[in-house]
Coordinates of C-alpha atoms in Angstrom, one line a residue:
Chain A
M1 CA 5.0 -7.3 17.7
N2 CA 7.0 -6.3 14.7
G3 CA 4.8 -4.2 12.5
D4 CA 7.3 -3.7 9.7
L5 CA 6.9 -7.4 8.7
Q6 CA 3.5 -6.5 7.3
L7 CA 4.5 -3.7 4.9
N8 CA 6.3 -4.0 1.5
A9 CA 9.2 -1.7 0.8
D10 CA 6.8 0.7 -1.1
G11 CA 4.6 1.0 2.0
S12 CA 1.8 -1.2 0.7
L13 CA 0.4 -4.0 2.8
R14 CA 2.0 -7.4 2.4
H15 CA 0.6 -9.3 5.5
L16 CA -2.1 -8.2 7.9
L17 CA -0.8 -9.2 11.3
T18 CA -1.8 -6.4 13.7
L19 CA -3.3 -3.0 13.5
D20 CA -0.5 -1.7 15.8
G21 CA 1.7 0.6 13.7
L22 CA -0.5 0.5 10.6
P23 CA -0.7 4.0 9.2
A24 CA -4.1 5.8 8.9
R25 CA -3.8 5.8 5.1
I26 CA -3.8 2.0 5.0
L27 CA -6.7 1.7 7.5
T28 CA -8.7 4.2 5.5
Q29 CA -7.9 2.4 2.2
I30 CA -9.2 -0.8 3.6
L31 CA -12.4 0.8 5.0
D32 CA -13.0 2.6 1.6
T33 CA -12.5 -0.6 -0.3
A34 CA -14.9 -2.5 2.0
E35 CA -17.5 0.1 1.2
S36 CA -17.5 -0.9 -2.4
F37 CA -17.8 -4.6 -1.4
I38 CA -21.0 -3.8 0.5
S39 CA -22.6 -2.8 -2.8
V40 CA -21.5 -6.2 -4.3
A41 CA -23.3 -8.1 -1.6
Q42 CA -26.6 -6.4 -2.6
R43 CA -26.5 -7.7 -6.1
E44 CA -28.0 -10.7 -7.9
V45 CA -24.5 -12.2 -8.2
K46 CA -22.5 -11.6 -5.1
K47 CA -19.2 -12.6 -6.5
V48 CA -16.4 -10.6 -8.3
P49 CA -13.7 -12.3 -10.4
L50 CA -10.8 -10.6 -8.6
L51 CA -9.1 -13.6 -7.0
R52 CA -9.9 -16.2 -9.7
G53 CA -7.3 -18.9 -9.6
K54 CA -5.9 -18.0 -6.2
A55 CA -5.8 -20.6 -3.4
I56 CA -6.6 -19.4 0.1
F57 CA -6.0 -21.7 3.1
N58 CA -7.9 -21.1 6.3
L59 CA -5.6 -22.4 9.0
F60 CA -7.6 -22.6 12.3
F61 CA -5.6 -24.0 15.1
E62 CA -8.3 -22.8 17.5
P63 CA -12.1 -23.2 17.1
S64 CA -14.1 -20.4 15.6
T65 CA -17.4 -20.3 13.7
R66 CA -18.1 -16.7 12.8
T67 CA -14.6 -15.6 11.9
R68 CA -13.8 -18.7 9.9
T69 CA -17.2 -18.6 8.1
T70 CA -16.9 -15.0 7.2
F71 CA -13.4 -15.4 5.9
E72 CA -14.6 -18.3 3.8
I73 CA -17.6 -16.4 2.4
A74 CA -15.3 -13.4 1.7
A75 CA -12.8 -15.5 -0.2
K76 CA -15.5 -17.3 -2.2
R77 CA -17.1 -14.0 -3.1
L78 CA -13.7 -12.9 -4.5
S79 CA -13.8 -16.1 -6.6
A80 CA -10.8 -17.7 -4.8
D81 CA -10.5 -21.4 -4.1
V82 CA -10.8 -21.9 -0.3
V83 CA -9.5 -24.8 1.7
N84 CA -10.5 -25.0 5.4
L85 CA -8.2 -26.7 7.8
N86 CA -9.3 -27.1 11.4
I87 CA -6.2 -28.1 13.2
A88 CA -6.8 -28.8 16.9
S89 CA -4.4 -26.9 19.0
S90 CA -2.0 -28.9 21.1
A91 CA 1.2 -28.0 22.9
Q92 CA 3.2 -29.8 20.3
S93 CA 1.8 -28.1 17.2
K94 CA 4.1 -25.1 17.6
G95 CA 7.6 -24.2 16.3
E96 CA 8.8 -26.6 13.7
T97 CA 5.6 -28.5 13.2
L98 CA 3.7 -25.3 12.5
L99 CA 6.2 -24.3 9.9
D100 CA 6.2 -27.8 8.5
T101 CA 2.4 -27.6 8.0
V102 CA 2.9 -24.2 6.3
A103 CA 5.7 -25.5 4.1
N104 CA 3.5 -28.4 3.0
L105 CA 0.6 -26.2 2.2
S106 CA 2.9 -23.8 0.3
A107 CA 3.9 -26.7 -1.8
M108 CA 0.2 -27.0 -2.8
Q109 CA 0.5 -23.5 -4.4
A110 CA -1.1 -21.6 -1.6
D111 CA -1.4 -17.8 -2.3
M112 CA -2.7 -16.8 1.2
F113 CA -2.9 -18.1 4.7
V114 CA -5.6 -17.0 7.1
V115 CA -4.3 -18.0 10.5
R116 CA -6.1 -18.4 13.9
H117 CA -3.9 -19.7 16.7
A118 CA -4.0 -19.8 20.5
A119 CA -0.3 -18.7 20.7
S120 CA 0.4 -15.0 20.3
G121 CA 2.8 -14.4 17.4
A122 CA 2.0 -17.6 15.4
P123 CA 0.9 -15.6 12.3
H124 CA 4.0 -13.5 12.6
L125 CA 6.2 -16.7 12.7
I126 CA 4.4 -18.0 9.5
A127 CA 4.8 -14.6 7.8
R128 CA 8.5 -14.6 8.4
H129 CA 8.9 -18.0 6.7
V130 CA 6.6 -18.0 3.7
A131 CA 7.7 -17.5 0.1
P132 CA 7.6 -13.8 -1.1
H133 CA 4.3 -14.2 -3.1
I134 CA 2.4 -15.6 -0.1
H135 CA 0.3 -13.4 2.1
V136 CA -0.7 -14.0 5.7
V137 CA -3.8 -12.7 7.5
N138 CA -4.0 -12.9 11.3
A139 CA -7.5 -14.1 12.2
G140 CA -6.7 -13.9 15.9
D141 CA -3.6 -15.0 17.8
G142 CA -3.7 -15.6 21.6
R143 CA -4.2 -12.3 23.5
C144 CA -2.3 -10.4 20.9
A145 CA -4.4 -9.2 18.0
H146 CA -7.5 -9.7 15.8
P147 CA -7.0 -7.1 13.2
T148 CA -9.9 -7.9 10.9
Q149 CA -12.3 -7.7 13.8
G150 CA -10.8 -4.3 14.7
L151 CA -11.2 -3.2 11.1
L152 CA -14.8 -4.3 10.9
D153 CA -15.5 -2.5 14.2
M154 CA -14.0 0.7 12.7
F155 CA -16.1 0.1 9.6
T156 CA -19.2 -0.3 11.7
I157 CA -18.5 3.0 13.5
R158 CA -17.8 4.8 10.3
Q159 CA -21.0 3.5 8.7
H160 CA -23.2 4.6 11.6
K161 CA -21.3 7.8 12.8
G162 CA -19.7 9.1 9.6
S163 CA -16.3 9.9 11.1
F164 CA -14.2 9.4 14.2
H165 CA -13.3 13.0 15.0
N166 CA -16.0 13.9 17.5
L167 CA -16.6 10.5 19.1
R168 CA -16.4 9.3 22.6
V169 CA -16.0 5.5 22.5
A170 CA -16.1 3.1 25.5
V171 CA -14.6 -0.4 25.4
V172 CA -16.2 -2.3 28.2
G173 CA -15.4 -5.6 29.9
D174 CA -12.7 -8.3 29.8
L175 CA -9.8 -6.4 28.4
L176 CA -7.2 -8.6 30.0
H177 CA -8.0 -11.6 27.8
S178 CA -9.2 -9.7 24.8
R179 CA -7.2 -9.6 21.5
V180 CA -10.0 -7.6 20.0
A181 CA -9.7 -4.7 22.4
R182 CA -6.1 -4.0 21.6
S183 CA -6.8 -4.0 17.8
Q184 CA -9.8 -1.7 18.4
I185 CA -7.8 0.8 20.6
H186 CA -4.9 1.0 18.1
A187 CA -7.3 1.6 15.2
L188 CA -9.5 4.2 17.1
T189 CA -6.4 6.1 18.1
T190 CA -4.9 6.1 14.6
L191 CA -8.1 7.1 13.0
G192 CA -8.4 10.2 15.2
C193 CA -10.9 9.3 17.8
P194 CA -10.4 11.9 20.5
E195 CA -11.6 10.0 23.5
V196 CA -11.3 6.2 24.0
R197 CA -12.3 4.9 27.4
V198 CA -11.7 1.4 28.8
V199 CA -14.2 0.4 31.4
A200 CA -13.5 -2.7 33.5
P201 CA -12.9 -4.1 37.0
R202 CA -9.2 -3.8 37.9
T203 CA -8.8 -7.6 37.7
L204 CA -9.7 -7.6 34.0
L205 CA -7.4 -4.8 32.9
P206 CA -4.0 -5.5 31.4
R207 CA -1.1 -4.2 33.4
D208 CA 0.1 -2.0 30.6
V209 CA -3.3 -0.3 30.2
D210 CA -1.7 3.1 30.9
S211 CA 0.5 2.8 27.8
L212 CA -2.5 2.4 25.5
G213 CA -3.4 6.1 25.6
V214 CA -6.9 5.6 26.9
H215 CA -9.0 6.9 29.8
V216 CA -9.5 4.2 32.4
H217 CA -12.9 3.9 34.2
Y218 CA -13.6 1.4 37.0
R219 CA -17.3 2.1 37.1
M220 CA -19.8 1.4 34.4
E221 CA -22.0 4.4 35.2
T222 CA -19.2 6.9 34.7
G223 CA -17.5 4.9 31.9
I224 CA -20.3 4.9 29.4
K225 CA -21.8 8.3 30.3
D226 CA -22.3 10.4 27.2
C227 CA -20.6 7.9 24.9
D228 CA -21.4 7.7 21.2
V229 CA -20.2 4.1 20.9
V230 CA -20.2 1.3 23.5
I231 CA -18.2 -1.7 22.6
M232 CA -18.9 -4.7 24.8
L233 CA -16.3 -7.5 25.2
R234 CA -17.1 -11.1 25.8
L235 CA -16.3 -12.4 29.3
Q236 CA -13.7 -15.0 28.3
N237 CA -14.6 -17.8 30.8
E238 CA -12.4 -20.3 28.9
R239 CA -9.4 -18.2 29.3
M240 CA -9.9 -17.4 33.0
Q241 CA -7.6 -18.9 35.5
G242 CA -7.9 -18.2 39.2
A243 CA -10.4 -16.1 41.0
L244 CA -10.6 -12.9 38.8
L245 CA -14.3 -12.6 39.3
P246 CA -16.8 -13.6 42.0
S247 CA -19.5 -15.1 39.7
P248 CA -21.2 -14.4 36.4
Q249 CA -24.3 -13.1 38.2
E250 CA -22.2 -10.7 40.2
Y251 CA -20.4 -9.6 37.0
F252 CA -23.7 -8.9 35.3
K253 CA -24.9 -6.8 38.3
Y254 CA -22.0 -4.4 38.0
W255 CA -20.7 -4.8 34.4
G256 CA -23.5 -6.1 32.4
L257 CA -25.0 -3.6 29.9
T258 CA -28.7 -3.2 30.6
P259 CA -31.2 -0.8 29.1
D260 CA -31.0 1.2 32.3
K261 CA -27.3 1.7 32.2
L262 CA -27.4 2.4 28.5
R263 CA -29.6 5.4 29.1
L264 CA -26.5 7.2 30.5
A265 CA -24.9 7.1 27.1
R266 CA -25.9 9.5 24.2
P267 CA -29.4 9.0 22.9
D268 CA -28.1 7.9 19.5
V269 CA -25.5 5.5 21.0
I270 CA -24.6 2.4 19.1
V271 CA -23.8 -0.8 20.9
M272 CA -21.3 -3.3 19.5
H273 CA -20.1 -6.8 20.5
P274 CA -17.6 -8.9 18.6
G275 CA -19.5 -12.1 19.5
P276 CA -20.2 -14.7 20.6
M277 CA -22.3 -13.0 23.3
N278 CA -22.9 -14.2 26.8
R279 CA -26.4 -13.0 27.3
G280 CA -27.1 -12.2 31.0
V281 CA -23.4 -11.9 31.7
E282 CA -21.9 -9.0 29.9
I283 CA -25.0 -7.9 28.0
D284 CA -28.7 -8.0 28.6
S285 CA -31.0 -9.3 25.9
G286 CA -32.9 -6.0 25.9
V287 CA -29.8 -4.3 24.7
A288 CA -28.4 -7.0 22.5
D289 CA -31.7 -7.1 20.5
G290 CA -32.6 -3.4 21.0
V291 CA -32.7 -0.4 18.7
H292 CA -29.1 0.7 19.6
S293 CA -27.6 -2.7 18.8
V294 CA -25.6 -3.0 15.6
I295 CA -24.2 -6.4 16.5
L296 CA -25.6 -8.2 13.5
N297 CA -24.6 -5.4 11.1
Q298 CA -21.0 -6.0 12.4
V299 CA -21.2 -9.6 11.1
T300 CA -22.4 -8.5 7.6
Y301 CA -19.8 -5.7 7.5
G302 CA -17.1 -8.3 8.5
I303 CA -17.5 -10.1 5.1
A304 CA -16.9 -6.9 3.2
V305 CA -14.0 -5.9 5.3
R306 CA -12.3 -9.3 4.9
M307 CA -12.9 -9.1 1.1
A308 CA -11.2 -5.7 1.1
V309 CA -8.2 -7.0 3.1
M310 CA -7.8 -10.1 0.9
S311 CA -8.1 -8.3 -2.4
L312 CA -5.7 -5.5 -1.3
L313 CA -3.1 -8.1 -0.1
A314 CA -3.4 -10.3 -3.2
G315 CA -2.9 -7.3 -5.4
N316 CA 0.2 -6.0 -3.7
Chain B
M1 CA -3.7 20.0 -31.1
H2 CA -7.2 21.6 -31.4
L3 CA -10.0 19.7 -29.8
P4 CA -13.6 20.6 -29.7
Q5 CA -14.9 21.5 -26.3
P6 CA -16.5 18.5 -24.4
G7 CA -19.7 20.6 -24.2
E8 CA -20.0 20.8 -28.0
L9 CA -19.3 17.1 -28.3
T10 CA -21.9 16.2 -25.8
A11 CA -24.5 18.1 -27.9
T12 CA -23.4 16.2 -31.0
L13 CA -23.5 12.9 -29.1
A14 CA -26.9 13.7 -27.6
E15 CA -28.4 14.3 -31.1
A16 CA -27.0 10.9 -32.3
I17 CA -28.5 9.1 -29.3
R18 CA -31.9 10.9 -29.2
P19 CA -33.7 8.8 -31.9
A20 CA -32.6 5.5 -30.2
L21 CA -33.4 6.5 -26.6
T22 CA -36.7 4.8 -25.6
P23 CA -38.4 5.5 -22.3
D24 CA -37.5 2.0 -21.0
C25 CA -33.8 2.7 -21.5
A26 CA -31.5 3.2 -18.5
L27 CA -28.2 5.2 -18.6
V28 CA -25.1 3.8 -17.0
G29 CA -21.9 5.8 -16.6
I30 CA -18.4 4.4 -16.0
H31 CA -16.7 6.0 -13.1
T32 CA -15.5 8.8 -13.2
G33 CA -15.5 10.5 -16.7
G34 CA -18.3 8.4 -18.0
V35 CA -20.6 9.5 -15.2
W36 CA -19.9 13.2 -16.0
V37 CA -20.7 12.5 -19.6
M38 CA -23.9 10.6 -18.7
D39 CA -25.1 13.4 -16.5
A40 CA -24.4 16.0 -19.2
L41 CA -26.2 13.9 -21.8
A42 CA -29.3 13.5 -19.6
E43 CA -29.4 17.3 -19.2
V44 CA -29.1 18.0 -22.9
L45 CA -31.6 15.3 -23.8
G46 CA -33.9 16.4 -21.0
V47 CA -34.7 12.8 -20.1
D48 CA -35.6 11.4 -16.7
S49 CA -34.2 7.9 -17.4
P50 CA -32.9 5.9 -14.4
R51 CA -29.1 6.3 -14.0
G52 CA -26.5 4.0 -12.7
V53 CA -22.8 4.3 -11.9
L54 CA -20.2 1.5 -12.4
D55 CA -16.7 1.3 -10.9
I56 CA -14.9 -1.5 -12.8
S57 CA -12.0 -1.9 -10.3
F58 CA -13.1 -5.4 -9.3
Y59 CA -13.4 -6.5 -12.9
R60 CA -10.1 -5.2 -14.4
D61 CA -8.0 -7.7 -16.3
D62 CA -4.7 -6.3 -15.0
F63 CA -5.4 -6.9 -11.3
S64 CA -2.7 -9.6 -11.0
R65 CA -0.1 -7.2 -12.5
I66 CA -1.0 -3.9 -10.8
G67 CA -3.3 -4.8 -8.0
L68 CA -6.4 -3.1 -6.8
H69 CA -7.1 0.5 -7.8
P70 CA -6.3 2.7 -4.8
Q71 CA -9.6 4.5 -4.9
V72 CA -12.4 2.1 -5.5
K73 CA -15.9 3.6 -5.4
P74 CA -19.1 1.6 -4.9
S75 CA -21.1 0.8 -8.0
R76 CA -24.7 1.9 -7.8
I77 CA -27.4 0.4 -10.1
P78 CA -30.8 1.6 -8.6
F79 CA -32.9 -0.3 -11.1
D80 CA -33.5 -3.8 -12.2
V81 CA -31.0 -4.8 -15.0
E82 CA -32.9 -7.9 -15.9
G83 CA -34.5 -7.3 -19.3
R84 CA -33.5 -3.7 -19.4
K85 CA -32.1 -1.7 -22.4
I86 CA -29.0 0.0 -21.2
L87 CA -27.0 2.8 -22.7
L88 CA -23.4 2.5 -21.4
V89 CA -21.6 5.8 -21.4
D90 CA -17.8 6.5 -21.1
D91 CA -15.7 9.5 -21.8
V92 CA -12.8 8.0 -23.9
L93 CA -12.8 4.6 -25.7
Y94 CA -9.4 3.2 -26.3
T95 CA -8.4 -0.5 -25.9
G96 CA -11.9 -1.6 -25.1
R97 CA -10.8 -3.3 -21.9
T98 CA -12.8 -1.0 -19.6
V99 CA -16.0 -1.6 -21.6
R100 CA -15.4 -5.4 -21.5
A101 CA -15.1 -5.1 -17.6
A102 CA -18.1 -2.9 -17.4
M103 CA -20.2 -5.4 -19.4
N104 CA -19.1 -8.3 -17.2
L105 CA -20.0 -6.2 -14.1
L106 CA -23.4 -5.3 -15.5
F107 CA -24.2 -9.0 -16.1
D108 CA -23.7 -9.7 -12.4
Y109 CA -26.7 -7.5 -11.8
G110 CA -28.9 -9.4 -14.3
R111 CA -29.4 -10.1 -18.0
P112 CA -30.0 -6.9 -19.8
A113 CA -32.1 -6.9 -23.0
A114 CA -29.5 -4.9 -24.8
I115 CA -26.4 -2.8 -24.2
R116 CA -25.5 0.1 -26.5
L117 CA -22.2 2.0 -26.1
A118 CA -21.9 5.8 -26.3
V119 CA -18.5 7.6 -25.9
L120 CA -17.5 11.2 -26.1
V121 CA -14.2 10.3 -27.9
D122 CA -13.1 7.2 -29.8
R123 CA -9.4 7.4 -29.9
G124 CA -8.8 4.1 -31.8
G125 CA -6.2 1.6 -30.6
R126 CA -8.7 -1.2 -29.8
E127 CA -7.4 -4.5 -28.4
L128 CA -10.8 -6.2 -28.1
P129 CA -13.7 -6.5 -30.6
I130 CA -15.7 -3.6 -29.2
C131 CA -17.0 -0.6 -31.1
P132 CA -19.2 2.3 -30.1
D133 CA -22.8 2.7 -31.2
F134 CA -22.6 6.5 -30.7
M135 CA -19.7 8.8 -30.5
G136 CA -19.0 12.5 -30.3
L137 CA -15.6 12.5 -32.0
R138 CA -13.2 10.1 -33.7
L139 CA -9.6 11.0 -32.9
D140 CA -6.4 9.3 -34.0
L141 CA -4.1 9.5 -31.1
G142 CA -0.8 7.7 -30.9
P143 CA -0.1 5.2 -28.1
D144 CA 2.4 7.8 -26.7
R145 CA -0.4 10.2 -25.9
H146 CA -2.9 10.2 -23.1
I147 CA -6.3 11.9 -23.2
S148 CA -8.6 12.3 -20.2
L149 CA -11.6 14.2 -19.3
Q150 CA -11.5 16.7 -16.4
R151 CA -14.2 18.6 -14.5
D152 CA -13.6 21.8 -12.6
E153 CA -15.4 23.0 -9.5
A154 CA -18.0 24.8 -11.5
G155 CA -18.8 21.5 -13.3
V156 CA -17.3 22.5 -16.6
L157 CA -15.7 19.6 -18.6
S158 CA -12.4 19.9 -20.5
F159 CA -9.9 17.6 -22.1
L160 CA -6.4 17.0 -20.9
V161 CA -4.0 15.7 -23.5
R162 CA -0.4 14.9 -22.5
E163 CA 2.6 12.7 -23.3
K164 CA 2.5 9.3 -21.6
V165 CA 5.1 8.9 -18.9

């Protein structure tokens, strides 16, 4: 994916499409700005007047509850006007029709599009065709990227661990179908995390895994050993085709994160999950609701991170 | 141009404030210079008032022209603003736009009983109907000049006056 599309000539962020190729300075600026928005959420009035008069369109061609809701709350807390469009995905709603939709919404004086689409590259396509003043945020495209999820994961790690420089981080589970994992790995590497591991059965690893600059583990027990952060991925049943796995029960036995397995990690390990969770498949309830879990914090941080992204984009 | 040291001005400002400073009053400094002045004032006055810090980046009126400030810091108000008397502190008062933004920000924490404004230097050039209740120095500085407060590693404050670029 072309990363240059998302930067202005002066190096500032114009669109947020992928974390791939984004310099550390921009990642850090987003995380720093998000920290200020955390304090806004603790006030009597949780809004700031920054994006007054701006119109933000949430274009969701694929269903999503958490991501769409947190984008909506974030935009509202910035005082923007938000319009939610849930457009059911179909084979025809690509190419010209997608651009026609965008052209029509642009004619309604849109200032920003937040795009979720089942087809990889759809937000890039829109970004290439919008007027210069319009910003595009990728809210998840196909198997490609989910940059705000990656950013909120980085924010969560920074809030709980302080910095990235001495951390051992494991990303566990269905990497093959995950757009989140790619965004996470890019961001972790850029922010200076010295050891990123991916832990998965061979059938759920992408073919190009060696090019990601990570340590590959095929066993849970070695994969999460001594880790500071364990990021669980959702087993994406709806994206599975063919016999990649025996059964969810079998998967849980070998790859589910249980309190017993978690004891192999560091005593102060944090456990993350982008949601929605499959309890009893990739994660045991004892871990999901346990003391090491920061899964609900991630949701809260997600609002602040999305506020930071939208306010930085709108100001550039 | 000869300028008094910020330390002397802080002492002058503190004496002006002292009679008005009641025990229920909270101090709020505007990031960054205003926070330094607030801390210096609290030390000279020997008061234990609650202190808060405001970063007005999300409330600036020039966001649509220049975007978000590159280094936003979290605001921190560790007391209830509702019904509270507040002494708002900044280093230099110029157009009044920063103070306008700071007051809007404060009101999003609650409805204060009163806000008074204390500044180390009032350099004139107001663009909004705002005037300080307490000041260390009144200075006529042309629009081509820039004045800011600096703090060295030892915590000593000094003024920097330069031509505007």
